Amino acid sequence: MKRISIGSWAYAIGPYENCPVSWEEVISTLADLGFDGVELGGFGIHPNPDNMPTKDARDACKAQLAEKGLAFSGLAANLWGEQLINTDDTTKYIQEFSKNLDFCVDLDIPGIRVDTVQPPTIFEEVDEEEARKRVVATWQECTKEAADKGVYVTWEFEPGFAFNKPSDIIRICEEVNDDNFGVQFDTCHAHMVAAVGARQPGEKETLPGGALELAQKLRGKINHLHLIDSDGTLHGDETSTHAPFGDGLLDFDTLIPELNQSGVKHDWWTIDLCFWPDAWVVTEKCKKAIDILNAKYGG
């Protein structure tokens, strides 16, 4: 059976920005609902490198989680204040990455998430070829550092960030060319990228088989999974709507058997309710839905 976690950011940003759910309440409730872990959004009021700068504080956080019978499945690092594509010098991005990487090491977090930071409209001011070279070179450096510290790097592609076409995703992963780097396959992002072609600059690029075909093309390049439904829309015309299971149109009975062949080396499935207006309320519903999928396909 797979271990099940959920992203804590759903309870700290978007609709919850002004009324975040406390870390203590998050982990206590998740434990009560039978979760195995939590995927940490390292920003806001939840544990992060800035509000938990000392080793003692981090050790206490790790012990607190263990007392609940939970573990960390990954870290969504706060890199959005940095420049990646629209600068010749990505030193600050790498420094911020390193700070978050050390946080992962101290908390025994196995993987760290990255994205391309800038929106797809960035190509109106930056040459796309040059942008890709910057991303690849920067991630190669980050991935090597992470490998030295026993943490893998996972890239979450999505409509809201640059390089959101299927060929972009495959090419960048191939060019980074490191076993410690891979793709974070979020099922709703995969649908919006591969079936809808949302927010793609220039000519749209979609795949006849949608998210399933994209998963097939990325087999061996996926190293982290986010499972959630998609209703085919964008949230605020920016990123994919993360619809609760059953509120969308994805066929998980087809998708998950393929994702089981994706090459992911760990046993985590992570629910992502980012920006869902009542994420806290529907968490239990989503846990029950993924438990059914786990019983069918998690063995």
Short mmCIF file of C-alpha atoms in Angstrom, two decimals:
data_model
loop_
_atom_site.label_atom_id
_atom_site.label_comp_id
_atom_site.label_asym_id
_atom_site.label_seq_id
_atom_site.Cartn_x
_atom_site.Cartn_y
_atom_site.Cartn_z
CA MET A 1 0.00 0.00 0.00
CA LYS A 2 1.08 3.55 -0.68
CA ARG A 3 1.66 6.08 2.07
CA ILE A 4 -0.72 9.03 1.81
CA SER A 5 0.16 12.66 2.48
CA ILE A 6 -1.40 16.02 1.65
CA GLY A 7 0.09 19.42 0.90
CA SER A 8 -0.10 21.78 3.88
CA TRP A 9 -0.08 24.84 1.58
CA ALA A 10 -3.77 24.30 0.85
CA TYR A 11 -4.48 25.50 4.39
CA ALA A 12 -2.14 28.49 4.34
CA ILE A 13 -2.46 30.35 1.02
CA GLY A 14 -5.20 31.44 -1.34
CA PRO A 15 -8.55 31.29 0.47
CA TYR A 16 -6.72 30.57 3.73
CA GLU A 17 -4.14 33.35 3.47
CA ASN A 18 -5.90 35.52 6.04
CA CYS A 19 -7.09 32.63 8.20
CA PRO A 20 -4.49 29.86 7.94
CA VAL A 21 -5.00 26.59 9.78
CA SER A 22 -2.33 26.28 12.46
CA TRP A 23 0.42 23.71 12.06
CA GLU A 24 -0.64 21.93 15.25
CA GLU A 25 -4.23 21.63 14.02
CA VAL A 26 -3.09 20.47 10.59
CA ILE A 27 -0.94 17.60 11.81
CA SER A 28 -3.31 16.59 14.61
CA THR A 29 -6.26 16.39 12.22
CA LEU A 30 -4.29 14.57 9.53
CA ALA A 31 -3.21 12.00 12.08
CA ASP A 32 -6.82 11.54 13.20
CA LEU A 33 -7.89 11.04 9.57
CA GLY A 34 -5.34 8.28 9.08
CA PHE A 35 -2.82 10.09 6.93
CA ASP A 36 0.73 8.78 6.89
CA GLY A 37 2.35 12.15 6.38
CA VAL A 38 2.25 15.74 5.26
CA GLU A 39 3.92 17.53 2.38
CA LEU A 40 5.22 20.79 3.76
CA GLY A 41 4.62 24.17 2.18
CA GLY A 42 7.68 25.94 3.53
CA PHE A 43 6.21 29.42 3.86
CA GLY A 44 3.68 31.44 5.84
CA ILE A 45 2.98 30.30 9.40
CA HIS A 46 3.91 26.67 8.76
CA PRO A 47 7.48 25.47 9.46
CA ASN A 48 10.03 26.98 7.09
CA PRO A 49 13.72 27.93 7.08
CA ASP A 50 12.99 31.49 8.19
CA ASN A 51 10.61 30.94 11.11
CA MET A 52 12.53 27.86 12.24
CA PRO A 53 16.19 28.87 11.78
CA THR A 54 17.84 26.81 14.53
CA LYS A 55 18.65 23.12 14.66
CA ASP A 56 16.92 22.85 18.03
CA ALA A 57 13.67 24.23 16.60
CA ARG A 58 13.88 21.87 13.66
CA ASP A 59 14.57 18.89 15.88
CA ALA A 60 11.51 19.81 17.95
CA CYS A 61 9.37 20.04 14.79
CA LYS A 62 10.58 16.65 13.63
CA ALA A 63 9.83 15.12 17.02
CA GLN A 64 6.38 16.72 17.10
CA LEU A 65 5.52 15.16 13.74
CA ALA A 66 6.83 11.77 14.79
CA GLU A 67 4.69 11.88 17.92
CA LYS A 68 1.65 12.14 15.65
CA GLY A 69 2.80 9.07 13.71
CA LEU A 70 3.44 11.18 10.61
CA ALA A 71 6.38 11.79 8.28
CA PHE A 72 7.27 14.44 5.70
CA SER A 73 6.81 13.38 2.08
CA GLY A 74 8.43 16.48 0.57
CA LEU A 75 8.98 20.23 0.71
CA ALA A 76 7.51 22.91 -1.55
CA ALA A 77 10.31 25.45 -1.18
CA ASN A 78 9.54 29.16 -1.21
CA LEU A 79 11.55 30.22 -4.28
CA TRP A 80 8.94 32.52 -5.82
CA GLY A 81 10.62 35.70 -4.66
CA GLU A 82 13.68 34.86 -6.78
CA GLN A 83 14.49 35.25 -10.46
CA LEU A 84 15.30 32.21 -12.57
CA ILE A 85 14.43 32.94 -16.19
CA ASN A 86 14.77 36.71 -16.42
CA THR A 87 18.30 37.16 -15.09
CA ASP A 88 21.82 36.33 -16.19
CA ASP A 89 22.81 35.62 -12.59
CA THR A 90 20.80 32.99 -10.70
CA THR A 91 23.06 33.09 -7.64
CA LYS A 92 20.29 34.32 -5.34
CA TYR A 93 17.96 31.57 -6.53
CA ILE A 94 20.64 28.95 -5.82
CA GLN A 95 21.35 30.44 -2.40
CA GLU A 96 17.65 30.30 -1.49
CA PHE A 97 17.47 26.75 -2.80
CA SER A 98 20.47 25.81 -0.64
CA LYS A 99 18.80 27.31 2.44
CA ASN A 100 15.70 25.21 1.83
CA LEU A 101 17.81 22.16 1.06
CA ASP A 102 19.50 22.38 4.46
CA PHE A 103 16.04 22.65 5.99
CA CYS A 104 15.12 19.39 4.25
CA VAL A 105 18.22 17.70 5.64
CA ASP A 106 17.47 18.84 9.19
CA LEU A 107 13.86 17.64 9.02
CA ASP A 108 14.56 14.40 7.11
CA ILE A 109 12.49 15.59 4.15
CA PRO A 110 13.39 13.36 1.19
CA GLY A 111 12.53 15.62 -1.77
CA ILE A 112 12.41 19.30 -2.66
CA ARG A 113 10.06 20.83 -5.24
CA VAL A 114 11.07 23.48 -7.76
CA ASP A 115 9.33 25.28 -10.61
CA THR A 116 10.34 27.80 -13.26
CA VAL A 117 9.14 30.75 -11.10
CA GLN A 118 8.23 33.14 -13.93
CA PRO A 119 4.90 32.98 -15.84
CA PRO A 120 4.66 31.80 -19.47
CA THR A 121 4.29 35.42 -20.60
CA ILE A 122 7.98 35.92 -19.71
CA PHE A 123 8.90 34.95 -23.26
CA GLU A 124 7.58 38.33 -24.38
CA GLU A 125 10.74 39.79 -22.85
CA VAL A 126 13.22 36.89 -22.68
CA ASP A 127 14.40 34.65 -25.51
CA GLU A 128 12.98 31.17 -24.94
CA GLU A 129 16.15 29.33 -25.93
CA GLU A 130 18.26 31.40 -23.55
CA ALA A 131 15.66 30.96 -20.82
CA ARG A 132 15.76 27.20 -21.13
CA LYS A 133 19.56 27.17 -20.90
CA ARG A 134 19.38 29.20 -17.68
CA VAL A 135 16.83 26.86 -16.15
CA VAL A 136 18.76 23.74 -17.09
CA ALA A 137 22.14 25.05 -15.89
CA THR A 138 20.69 26.28 -12.59
CA TRP A 139 18.82 23.06 -11.89
CA GLN A 140 21.89 21.00 -12.73
CA GLU A 141 23.80 22.87 -10.04
CA CYS A 142 20.94 22.57 -7.53
CA THR A 143 20.45 18.88 -8.28
CA LYS A 144 24.11 18.07 -7.72
CA GLU A 145 24.11 19.85 -4.37
CA ALA A 146 20.91 18.06 -3.36
CA ALA A 147 22.33 14.68 -4.37
CA ASP A 148 25.36 15.28 -2.17
CA LYS A 149 22.97 15.80 0.76
CA GLY A 150 20.67 12.86 0.00
CA VAL A 151 17.65 14.85 -1.22
CA TYR A 152 16.05 14.51 -4.66
CA VAL A 153 14.78 17.44 -6.76
CA THR A 154 11.36 17.35 -8.39
CA TRP A 155 10.05 19.85 -10.96
CA GLU A 156 6.34 20.65 -10.84
CA PHE A 157 5.29 21.81 -14.30
CA GLU A 158 1.99 23.64 -14.60
CA PRO A 159 0.10 26.12 -16.81
CA GLY A 160 1.03 29.08 -14.61
CA PHE A 161 4.78 28.82 -15.13
CA ALA A 162 7.03 28.96 -18.18
CA PHE A 163 7.80 25.80 -20.16
CA ASN A 164 4.34 24.33 -19.91
CA LYS A 165 4.19 22.32 -23.14
CA PRO A 166 4.71 18.55 -23.17
CA SER A 167 7.83 18.83 -25.36
CA ASP A 168 9.26 21.50 -22.99
CA ILE A 169 8.85 19.20 -20.00
CA ILE A 170 10.47 16.23 -21.70
CA ARG A 171 13.32 18.29 -23.15
CA ILE A 172 14.27 20.06 -19.93
CA CYS A 173 14.23 16.82 -17.98
CA GLU A 174 16.49 15.22 -20.59
CA GLU A 175 18.85 18.19 -20.61
CA VAL A 176 19.21 18.34 -16.84
CA ASN A 177 20.12 14.68 -17.27
CA ASP A 178 20.59 13.68 -13.65
CA ASP A 179 19.18 10.65 -11.86
CA ASN A 180 18.53 12.88 -8.83
CA PHE A 181 16.20 15.13 -10.85
CA GLY A 182 12.75 14.34 -12.16
CA VAL A 183 9.23 15.51 -12.80
CA GLN A 184 6.54 15.98 -10.18
CA PHE A 185 3.47 14.64 -11.98
CA ASP A 186 0.40 16.44 -10.67
CA THR A 187 -2.61 14.87 -12.35
CA CYS A 188 -4.63 18.08 -12.70
CA HIS A 189 -1.64 20.01 -14.10
CA ALA A 190 -0.96 17.15 -16.49
CA HIS A 191 -4.51 17.36 -17.81
CA MET A 192 -4.41 21.12 -18.24
CA VAL A 193 -1.03 20.98 -19.97
CA ALA A 194 -1.51 17.92 -22.16
CA ALA A 195 -5.25 17.90 -22.90
CA VAL A 196 -6.18 21.60 -22.72
CA GLY A 197 -2.93 23.40 -23.53
CA ALA A 198 -3.76 26.07 -20.97
CA ARG A 199 -1.68 29.27 -21.00
CA GLN A 200 0.75 27.94 -23.57
CA PRO A 201 2.51 30.74 -25.48
CA GLY A 202 2.30 30.66 -29.26
CA GLU A 203 0.84 27.57 -30.91
CA LYS A 204 -0.88 25.20 -28.51
CA GLU A 205 0.67 21.79 -28.05
CA THR A 206 -1.59 19.05 -26.73
CA LEU A 207 -1.55 15.27 -26.82
CA PRO A 208 -4.42 13.10 -28.14
CA GLY A 209 -4.20 10.93 -25.04
CA GLY A 210 -4.02 13.88 -22.63
CA ALA A 211 -2.56 13.31 -19.18
CA LEU A 212 -2.26 9.56 -19.75
CA GLU A 213 -0.15 10.03 -22.87
CA LEU A 214 2.02 12.59 -21.09
CA ALA A 215 2.62 10.11 -18.27
CA GLN A 216 3.59 7.50 -20.82
CA LYS A 217 6.05 9.89 -22.49
CA LEU A 218 7.52 10.78 -19.09
CA ARG A 219 7.89 7.20 -17.89
CA GLY A 220 11.24 6.94 -16.15
CA LYS A 221 11.42 10.71 -15.64
CA ILE A 222 8.75 11.04 -12.91
CA ASN A 223 10.00 11.04 -9.32
CA HIS A 224 7.04 12.44 -7.33
CA LEU A 225 3.25 12.21 -7.59
CA HIS A 226 0.38 14.54 -6.75
CA LEU A 227 -3.07 13.02 -7.18
CA ILE A 228 -6.12 15.26 -7.51
CA ASP A 229 -8.97 15.76 -9.96
CA SER A 230 -9.38 18.38 -12.70
CA ASP A 231 -12.54 19.95 -14.03
CA GLY A 232 -10.70 21.38 -17.04
CA THR A 233 -10.59 24.95 -15.75
CA LEU A 234 -8.00 27.35 -14.40
CA HIS A 235 -8.06 28.94 -10.98
CA GLY A 236 -8.07 32.71 -11.49
CA ASP A 237 -6.87 32.28 -15.08
CA GLU A 238 -3.46 31.38 -13.66
CA THR A 239 -3.01 27.78 -12.55
CA SER A 240 -4.94 24.52 -12.70
CA THR A 241 -8.04 24.11 -10.57
CA HIS A 242 -7.31 21.39 -8.02
CA ALA A 243 -10.76 19.86 -7.80
CA PRO A 244 -11.49 17.25 -5.11
CA PHE A 245 -11.77 13.65 -6.28
CA GLY A 246 -15.12 13.12 -7.99
CA ASP A 247 -15.61 16.81 -8.80
CA GLY A 248 -13.67 16.55 -12.05
CA LEU A 249 -13.28 14.41 -15.12
CA LEU A 250 -10.04 12.47 -14.69
CA ASP A 251 -10.05 8.70 -15.10
CA PHE A 252 -7.86 7.51 -12.24
CA ASP A 253 -8.60 3.88 -13.08
CA THR A 254 -6.55 4.46 -16.24
CA LEU A 255 -4.05 7.01 -14.94
CA ILE A 256 -2.86 5.29 -11.78
CA PRO A 257 -1.87 1.95 -13.36
CA GLU A 258 0.34 3.95 -15.73
CA LEU A 259 1.76 6.05 -12.89
CA ASN A 260 2.58 2.83 -11.07
CA GLN A 261 4.99 2.18 -13.94
CA SER A 262 6.45 5.69 -13.90
CA GLY A 263 9.63 4.76 -12.06
CA VAL A 264 8.96 6.69 -8.82
CA LYS A 265 11.35 5.25 -6.26
CA HIS A 266 9.30 5.92 -3.12
CA ASP A 267 5.83 4.96 -1.94
CA TRP A 268 4.16 8.36 -1.35
CA TRP A 269 0.95 9.57 -2.98
CA THR A 270 0.26 13.21 -2.16
CA ILE A 271 -3.12 14.93 -2.34
CA ASP A 272 -2.96 18.55 -3.53
CA LEU A 273 -5.91 20.87 -2.79
CA CYS A 274 -4.04 24.09 -3.60
CA PHE A 275 -6.40 27.10 -3.82
CA TRP A 276 -9.54 24.98 -3.30
CA PRO A 277 -11.91 27.32 -1.38
CA ASP A 278 -12.87 24.85 1.35
CA ALA A 279 -9.82 22.58 1.29
CA TRP A 280 -9.96 21.97 5.04
CA VAL A 281 -13.57 20.83 4.82
CA VAL A 282 -13.05 18.41 1.91
CA THR A 283 -9.81 16.88 3.22
CA GLU A 284 -11.62 13.94 4.81
CA LYS A 285 -13.59 13.30 1.61
CA CYS A 286 -10.37 13.28 -0.40
CA LYS A 287 -8.69 10.91 2.05
CA LYS A 288 -11.57 8.44 1.71
CA ALA A 289 -11.40 8.68 -2.08
CA ILE A 290 -7.67 8.08 -2.26
CA ASP A 291 -7.98 5.20 0.20
CA ILE A 292 -10.26 3.48 -2.31
CA LEU A 293 -7.69 4.03 -5.06
CA ASN A 294 -4.96 2.81 -2.75
CA ALA A 295 -6.86 -0.39 -2.03
CA LYS A 296 -7.22 -1.01 -5.78
CA TYR A 297 -3.83 0.09 -7.07
CA GLY A 298 -1.48 0.75 -4.17
CA GLY A 299 -0.33 -2.80 -3.55
#
